[in-house]
Amino acid sequence: MKAQPTASHFIDGTWVEDAAGRAFDVVFPATGEVIARLHEATPAVIDRALAAAERAQRDWARLRPVERGRVLRRAADLIRARNADLSVLEVLDTGKPIQETEVADWPSGADALEYFAGLAPTVTGETVPLGADFAYSIREPLGVCVGIGAWNYPSQIACWKAAPALAMGNAMVFKPSEVTPLGALQLAAILTEAGAPPGLFNVVQGFGGVGAALVSDPRTAKVSLTGSVPTGRKVYAAAAEGIRHVTMELGGKSPLIVFEDADIDSAVGAAMLGNFYSSGQICSNGTRVFVHRAVKARFLEALKVRAEAIRLGDPLDPGTQMGPLVSAAQVAKVRAHVDLALREGARLVTGGAGEGMFVPPTVFAEVTDAMTLSREEVFGPVMAVLDFDDEAEVIARANATEYGLAAGVFTADLARAHRVVAQLQAGTCWINAYNLTPVESSFGGVKASGVGRENGRAAIEHYTQLKSVYVGMGPVDAPY
Ligand code: NDP
């Protein structure tokens, strides 16, 4: 099998197999070819991973931050040197086109490792003058962190969680989605090669039950999940049972607002990136595109021409711009949404159901707020275009959702751009851009889209806890 890893799991610095775990196939979505067969982690494997992480974390936390950073920096360099091969593996695992994975997946993971490597030595506490006495604070690691990933950006998600966790002195046990289990194993091997001590970053495979076992284990101090809102609710509740820290990166139904004075070509380009990149399987996508009625015709005309020119095909071909969806289950879900949008009265501008594992870039116009397409996350290349007439109206409609992951505004009037963004209920906003998520800037959602932040300085707070130390400088004045 062309992508069979050495073993299913990576624990305590080495590959681990336990054939007693349920076997599952890894499929290249473009052809249906089975590229690897792995085993789900048994309770013994889970226990081994957590025990290894607990052991490794104690010594790792005692290193100077600059020494920890050096390991992460080396891992980033190794990833960059091997980006070509890693990107092919990512294509096989996810079905995304090689022209995307080569620039977006592992490279952004390497950025995260490099960024947090540099940030680690800058994390300090504060001193608090208290007259003759004083207090100081220390940012301490949490301990063993559990990372649970979704299937859409498997290697990037693993890096985005591992980098801040390890930089701050934690260890991690990571469970990828069983749909895309291969990239995280490579990260574990690369970190080990870069000098990470055995047990610092472990990968165990499995379905939701393995994630649930990790979340409820008493050795787990923190859980960072990227996934859907229903899974987020379950994982958050399970973590609450043990008063564990959480980061929840969940779904969205984000608005992208195009005002009448916007640069229409840029707005069309952004709407396409925010709906068709990765076959639309991106949580922060701007799937409700509100277009001012005055420019709607122009917007739709340009969009149709450009969407129909997108080249679908073999994701390993460098000329391919859009690959298949990740799984047959996801294809069925997306097609059901296309059918429902038609039945609910949306107008199909281009695209449709597609064939096999492929769904073409699809645009619906005359979508209303009440339609299912405006309310539910599709996670496929299906754009809903909605009309609007004025600013206050579009802000209210943009916010009328349980989600709050992201939002975008296109306008030439920068005062309006900032005024609108200030009122949008979203954790990540773009002005005259969309879906750019550089590691230097924090990322995350509000409302049902999540809690906590990844990336940027903000991530430090989600992988550390604060210790306050009061220092008495004189005799204790007790009244008894
Ligand atoms: P899921 O929510 O189904 O799964 C996410 C992960 O959680 C998987 O590894 C899954 O394992 C695991 N899991 C499922 N049930 C439990 C449980 N009870 N306890 C612990 N872990 C569990 O998401 P998908 O993988 O289907 O990914 C798509 C979703 O992720 C979309 O809805 C999207 O919006 C969201 N997403 C959010 C992002 C963000 O940053 N906000 C980024 C990317 C995706 P298994 O796969 O075996 O079920």
XYZ file of C-alpha atoms and ligand atoms in Angstrom:
528
model
C 0.000 0.000 0.000
C 1.475 3.252 -1.154
C 1.213 5.253 2.065
C 1.431 2.583 4.762
C 3.241 4.078 7.775
C 5.685 2.003 9.818
C 2.943 1.483 12.405
C -0.432 2.922 13.429
C 0.736 4.902 16.460
C 3.795 6.863 17.546
C 4.403 6.701 21.290
C 7.371 7.392 23.532
C 9.629 8.212 20.607
C 8.856 5.081 18.605
C 6.373 3.460 16.216
C 3.826 1.256 17.988
C 1.435 -1.339 16.592
C -1.282 -3.244 18.393
C -3.213 -5.439 15.981
C -5.813 -6.068 18.676
C -7.301 -2.653 17.816
C -10.083 -2.450 15.215
C -8.585 -2.189 11.705
C -9.593 0.649 9.377
C -8.608 1.614 5.848
C -7.194 4.944 4.690
C -8.507 5.798 1.245
C -7.191 8.168 -1.448
C -10.432 10.050 -2.089
C -9.717 10.696 -5.787
C -9.593 7.005 -6.749
C -10.944 5.022 -3.809
C -7.624 3.185 -3.582
C -6.777 1.891 -0.109
C -3.418 3.500 0.677
C -2.938 2.301 4.263
C -4.541 0.082 6.861
C -4.289 1.109 10.504
C -5.515 -0.120 13.862
C -7.498 1.851 16.384
C -5.742 2.405 19.710
C -6.660 -0.118 22.389
C -6.966 0.998 26.022
C -3.412 -0.305 26.556
C -2.083 1.917 23.757
C -3.948 4.954 25.092
C -2.547 4.314 28.558
C 0.974 3.972 27.187
C 0.705 7.282 25.337
C -0.575 9.219 28.334
C 2.021 7.663 30.648
C 4.817 8.536 28.189
C 3.555 12.095 27.868
C 3.348 12.523 31.628
C 6.928 11.295 32.066
C 8.346 13.392 29.233
C 6.620 16.566 30.326
C 8.352 16.817 33.697
C 11.877 17.129 32.273
C 10.794 19.105 29.214
C 9.226 21.794 31.408
C 12.534 22.212 33.238
C 14.440 23.119 30.069
C 15.146 26.731 29.282
C 12.553 28.056 26.843
C 15.281 28.749 24.303
C 16.250 25.056 24.402
C 12.662 23.973 23.813
C 12.384 26.477 21.010
C 15.493 25.072 19.348
C 13.831 21.649 18.963
C 10.706 23.154 17.416
C 12.797 25.301 15.109
C 14.703 22.234 13.893
C 11.399 20.456 13.255
C 10.216 23.433 11.191
C 13.407 23.247 9.105
C 12.961 19.487 8.539
C 9.358 20.022 7.429
C 10.406 22.700 4.954
C 13.204 20.522 3.580
C 10.739 17.634 3.063
C 7.743 19.686 2.009
C 7.513 18.061 -1.428
C 7.095 14.515 -0.074
C 4.938 15.570 2.866
C 2.646 17.472 0.500
C 2.129 14.386 -1.657
C 1.203 12.399 1.456
C -1.262 15.145 2.394
C -2.857 14.862 -1.063
C -3.229 11.094 -0.673
C -4.716 11.500 2.801
C -7.162 14.330 2.008
C -7.660 14.489 -1.775
C -6.731 18.186 -1.808
C -4.792 19.355 -4.878
C -1.006 19.353 -4.676
C -0.936 23.024 -5.701
C -2.688 23.743 -2.374
C -0.948 21.303 -0.048
C 2.503 22.475 -1.194
C 1.811 26.037 -0.051
C -0.882 25.789 2.606
C -0.702 22.676 4.766
C 2.755 21.682 6.027
C 4.228 25.155 5.301
C 1.715 26.718 7.676
C 2.509 23.990 10.220
C 6.215 24.840 9.919
C 5.362 28.514 10.443
C 3.611 27.639 13.704
C 6.592 25.646 14.988
C 8.955 28.474 14.051
C 6.751 31.178 15.531
C 6.223 29.495 18.900
C 9.894 28.475 19.023
C 10.729 32.164 18.908
C 7.963 33.198 21.247
C 8.762 30.706 24.036
C 11.738 32.643 25.480
C 9.739 35.878 25.551
C 7.094 34.554 27.941
C 7.693 36.062 31.352
C 5.717 36.907 34.465
C 5.310 40.227 36.213
C 6.369 41.641 39.560
C 3.785 43.371 41.709
C 5.144 45.944 44.208
C 3.282 45.692 47.547
C 5.002 48.249 49.760
C 7.700 46.419 51.678
C 6.540 43.089 50.218
C 6.069 42.105 46.625
C 4.520 39.388 44.505
C 5.516 37.868 41.213
C 3.857 35.624 38.682
C 5.086 32.651 36.701
C 3.484 31.229 33.558
C 3.614 27.470 34.046
C 2.771 24.696 31.590
C -0.483 22.823 32.127
C 0.972 19.316 31.828
C -0.359 16.712 29.397
C -2.466 18.245 26.625
C -4.722 16.239 24.351
C -5.167 17.382 20.746
C -8.048 16.066 18.647
C -8.119 16.922 14.962
C -10.642 17.241 12.137
C -9.965 15.775 8.689
C -9.782 18.958 6.621
C -6.291 20.240 7.545
C -4.877 17.212 9.372
C -1.193 18.135 9.429
C -1.708 21.853 9.917
C -4.060 21.167 12.840
C -1.503 18.822 14.442
C 1.215 21.499 14.124
C -1.012 24.359 15.273
C -1.788 22.447 18.467
C 1.640 20.894 19.070
C 3.663 24.078 18.541
C 2.239 26.290 21.319
C 1.721 23.322 23.645
C 5.309 22.091 23.440
C 6.825 25.586 23.328
C 5.195 26.378 26.669
C 6.531 23.188 28.297
C 3.604 20.804 27.883
C 3.514 17.319 26.339
C 0.813 16.197 23.925
C -1.156 13.136 22.917
C -2.758 13.790 19.543
C -5.626 11.884 17.940
C -6.159 12.658 14.270
C -9.454 12.074 12.507
C -9.531 8.459 11.347
C -10.393 9.795 7.878
C -6.950 11.463 7.573
C -4.605 9.802 10.066
C -1.253 9.923 8.241
C 0.217 13.444 8.580
C 0.282 13.612 12.377
C 2.436 10.451 12.480
C 5.011 12.216 10.309
C 4.997 15.187 12.664
C 5.726 12.868 15.603
C 8.643 11.280 13.748
C 10.011 14.678 12.680
C 9.803 16.146 16.181
C 11.686 13.114 17.495
C 14.355 13.528 14.830
C 14.588 17.216 15.760
C 15.449 16.279 19.334
C 12.123 16.125 21.142
C 12.465 13.672 24.042
C 10.551 10.379 23.774
C 6.932 10.807 24.868
C 6.738 14.538 24.284
C 4.437 14.279 21.254
C 2.495 11.058 20.793
C -0.053 10.084 18.151
C -2.773 7.516 18.742
C -5.308 6.538 16.104
C -8.976 5.946 16.449
C -12.578 7.029 16.247
C -14.526 9.257 18.625
C -14.262 6.735 21.467
C -10.477 7.060 21.589
C -10.846 10.841 21.759
C -13.391 10.471 24.547
C -11.053 8.174 26.523
C -8.230 10.709 26.246
C -10.471 13.606 27.292
C -11.720 11.904 30.448
C -8.378 10.529 31.643
C -7.241 12.085 34.943
C -3.738 12.648 33.508
C -5.133 15.035 30.894
C -4.851 18.708 31.875
C -6.155 20.284 28.679
C -8.049 19.388 25.532
C -7.803 21.236 22.237
C -10.379 20.112 19.685
C -10.874 21.094 16.074
C -14.170 19.693 14.903
C -17.882 20.225 14.565
C -20.152 21.974 17.075
C -21.941 18.759 18.171
C -18.594 17.074 18.909
C -17.436 20.271 20.623
C -20.412 20.144 22.972
C -19.594 16.549 23.944
C -15.882 17.131 24.413
C -16.400 20.391 26.330
C -18.857 18.627 28.685
C -16.495 15.701 29.235
C -13.606 18.090 29.943
C -15.769 20.041 32.392
C -16.236 16.878 34.431
C -12.528 16.970 35.289
C -12.298 20.831 35.328
C -9.868 20.638 32.402
C -8.778 23.535 30.217
C -10.198 23.569 26.703
C -9.677 25.162 23.331
C -12.580 24.561 20.947
C -12.137 25.374 17.259
C -15.530 24.522 15.838
C -17.672 25.175 12.790
C -19.049 28.324 11.213
C -21.491 29.886 8.774
C -19.496 33.014 8.239
C -20.712 36.126 6.408
C -18.721 37.844 3.677
C -20.217 41.276 2.962
C -19.621 42.989 -0.374
C -20.617 46.679 -0.383
C -21.496 48.575 -3.543
C -18.159 50.448 -3.599
C -16.028 47.279 -3.329
C -13.390 46.249 -5.835
C -15.603 43.599 -7.418
C -12.809 41.497 -8.923
C -11.126 41.232 -5.528
C -14.418 40.471 -3.816
C -15.186 37.719 -6.330
C -11.687 36.283 -5.897
C -12.067 36.297 -2.117
C -15.529 34.724 -2.251
C -14.113 31.949 -4.449
C -11.133 31.373 -2.139
C -13.541 31.426 0.801
C -15.838 28.794 -0.710
C -13.886 26.639 -3.140
C -10.367 26.291 -1.698
C -9.915 22.757 -0.308
C -13.199 21.923 -2.073
C -14.902 24.224 0.409
C -13.920 22.070 3.395
C -12.744 24.957 5.573
C -14.370 25.956 8.837
C -13.868 29.717 8.397
C -15.318 29.859 4.884
C -17.492 32.841 4.007
C -20.427 30.682 3.016
C -23.036 33.456 3.263
C -21.949 36.021 0.698
C -24.055 39.169 1.157
C -23.808 41.260 -2.014
C -25.258 44.774 -2.242
C -28.140 44.768 -4.701
C -26.507 47.516 -6.808
C -23.536 45.278 -7.718
C -25.171 41.875 -7.554
C -25.500 41.340 -11.329
C -21.881 42.304 -11.965
C -20.685 40.145 -9.075
C -22.604 37.055 -10.199
C -21.553 37.438 -13.821
C -17.839 37.579 -12.987
C -18.219 34.805 -10.416
C -19.906 32.446 -12.864
C -17.195 32.900 -15.496
C -14.357 32.375 -13.045
C -16.009 29.465 -11.187
C -16.625 27.603 -14.425
C -12.954 27.964 -15.378
C -11.736 26.122 -12.262
C -9.953 22.904 -13.242
C -11.170 19.821 -11.378
C -9.289 16.558 -11.573
C -6.486 14.396 -10.269
C -5.223 16.195 -7.155
C -1.684 14.931 -7.786
C -1.580 16.818 -11.113
C 0.001 20.249 -10.480
C -2.474 21.779 -12.949
C -5.507 20.689 -10.917
C -7.173 23.465 -8.941
C -9.868 21.465 -7.180
C -9.888 17.832 -6.083
C -12.559 15.507 -4.755
C -14.221 15.816 -1.369
C -12.590 13.928 1.466
C -15.000 10.988 1.768
C -18.126 9.418 0.309
C -19.996 10.457 3.455
C -19.039 14.088 2.900
C -20.045 13.896 -0.782
C -23.481 12.573 0.223
C -23.907 15.351 2.785
C -22.959 18.087 0.319
C -25.222 16.688 -2.431
C -28.132 16.572 0.016
C -27.553 20.297 0.680
C -27.500 21.067 -3.065
C -30.816 19.194 -3.520
C -32.385 20.932 -0.563
C -31.308 24.389 -1.751
C -33.003 23.721 -5.096
C -36.155 22.477 -3.403
C -36.232 25.489 -1.087
C -36.161 27.831 -4.100
C -32.570 29.050 -4.397
C -31.431 29.770 -7.971
C -28.524 27.637 -9.204
C -26.063 29.970 -10.962
C -23.436 27.342 -11.695
C -22.314 23.902 -10.534
C -24.551 21.274 -8.997
C -24.282 17.742 -7.726
C -21.230 16.629 -9.752
C -20.102 13.057 -10.274
C -18.387 10.413 -8.200
C -16.320 12.005 -5.444
C -16.273 15.404 -7.162
C -18.624 18.316 -6.553
C -17.964 21.304 -8.864
C -17.798 24.905 -7.644
C -21.454 25.632 -6.975
C -23.153 29.004 -6.559
C -26.716 29.673 -5.478
C -28.278 33.138 -5.776
C -31.492 34.572 -4.341
C -30.753 32.667 -1.153
C -32.797 33.893 1.818
C -31.886 33.885 5.507
C -34.519 31.239 6.234
C -33.168 28.645 3.786
C -31.212 25.709 5.168
C -28.257 26.784 3.006
C -28.017 30.002 5.066
C -28.234 28.260 8.384
C -26.308 24.979 8.255
C -22.664 24.322 7.605
C -22.249 22.429 4.303
C -18.460 21.921 4.346
C -18.284 21.649 0.567
C -17.859 23.959 -2.456
C -21.312 25.516 -2.223
C -21.630 29.305 -2.060
C -24.834 31.066 -1.067
C -25.262 34.609 -2.430
C -27.750 36.784 -0.555
C -28.918 40.316 -1.498
C -28.907 43.314 0.831
C -29.681 47.029 0.673
C -28.154 48.797 3.656
C -25.471 48.564 6.285
C -27.541 48.169 9.455
C -29.663 45.495 7.806
C -26.697 43.415 6.644
C -24.963 43.584 10.034
C -28.091 42.303 11.781
C -28.532 39.500 9.263
C -24.831 38.574 9.344
C -25.063 38.180 13.126
C -28.299 36.191 13.092
C -26.600 32.807 13.490
C -25.507 30.590 16.360
C -21.992 30.609 14.878
C -19.323 33.305 15.147
C -16.108 31.980 13.675
C -15.205 34.500 10.963
C -16.471 37.379 8.822
C -15.279 39.491 5.907
C -16.064 42.968 4.577
C -15.267 44.329 1.121
C -15.526 48.087 0.681
C -13.390 51.001 -0.487
C -14.634 53.043 2.504
C -12.272 52.115 5.339
C -14.273 54.001 7.954
C -17.252 51.840 7.055
C -15.084 48.706 7.056
C -13.947 49.283 10.666
C -17.429 50.385 11.780
C -18.962 47.193 10.389
C -16.265 44.857 11.680
C -16.685 46.350 15.153
C -20.307 45.178 15.137
C -19.802 41.711 13.661
C -19.982 38.801 16.099
C -16.978 36.829 14.880
C -13.614 35.870 16.342
C -11.649 36.402 13.128
C -12.450 39.196 10.629
C -10.974 40.312 7.332
C -11.207 43.660 5.561
C -10.703 43.431 1.792
C -9.241 39.943 2.212
C -10.550 36.528 3.202
C -9.335 33.326 4.892
C -5.760 34.447 5.442
C -4.640 32.936 8.742
C -0.979 33.780 9.370
C 0.385 32.281 12.567
C 1.273 35.756 13.903
C -2.417 36.640 14.236
C -4.760 34.757 16.581
C -7.564 32.601 15.214
C -10.748 31.313 16.806
C -14.460 31.756 17.222
C -17.131 33.297 19.409
C -20.636 31.988 20.192
C -21.030 28.330 19.178
C -17.876 28.464 17.038
C -15.631 27.954 19.996
C -13.614 29.118 22.951
C -9.927 29.915 23.204
C -7.559 30.998 20.461
C -4.919 29.348 18.359
C -1.921 31.174 16.890
C -0.558 34.573 17.864
C 0.497 35.576 21.383
C -3.010 34.747 22.594
C -2.301 31.014 22.275
C 0.203 31.268 25.165
C -2.628 31.852 27.593
C -4.372 28.692 26.472
C -1.354 26.452 27.100
C -0.196 27.913 30.413
C -1.550 28.707 33.843
C -0.556 31.537 36.110
C 1.087 31.035 39.485
C 1.154 34.055 41.824
C 3.860 34.129 44.463
C 3.587 36.498 47.437
C 6.923 37.303 49.053
C 6.853 38.504 52.659
C 9.945 40.590 53.415
C 9.402 41.244 57.145
C 8.113 39.567 60.307
C 4.553 38.182 60.187
C 2.130 40.468 62.081
C -0.414 37.976 63.529
C -3.241 39.329 65.787
C -3.147 36.227 67.996
P -15.978 15.968 14.020
O -16.501 16.947 14.980
O -16.841 14.870 13.582
O -14.670 15.272 14.633
C -13.575 16.001 15.108
C -12.661 15.070 15.868
O -13.243 14.718 17.121
C -12.391 13.746 15.156
O -11.060 13.348 15.382
C -13.369 12.837 15.834
O -13.064 11.476 15.709
C -13.281 13.306 17.266
N -14.422 12.946 18.095
C -15.693 12.639 17.714
N -16.464 12.382 18.791
C -15.687 12.544 19.891
C -15.910 12.454 21.301
N -17.102 12.148 21.815
N -14.872 12.690 22.138
C -13.647 13.031 21.635
N -13.388 13.126 20.326
C -14.379 12.900 19.445
O -15.431 16.824 12.824
P -14.884 16.350 11.409
O -13.616 15.592 11.552
O -16.015 15.730 10.681
O -14.490 17.752 10.765
C -15.403 18.599 10.189
C -15.904 19.633 11.186
O -14.837 20.288 11.847
C -16.691 20.705 10.493
O -17.945 20.844 11.089
C -15.883 21.978 10.675
O -16.637 23.102 10.847
C -15.045 21.701 11.868
N -13.766 22.367 11.745
C -13.501 23.469 12.517
C -12.311 24.149 12.410
C -12.005 25.320 13.285
O -10.861 25.646 13.479
N -12.947 25.995 13.836
C -11.290 23.730 11.457
C -11.642 22.552 10.733
C -12.834 21.907 10.876
P -13.768 10.688 14.509
O -13.346 11.374 13.257
O -13.256 9.327 14.602
O -15.253 10.792 14.751
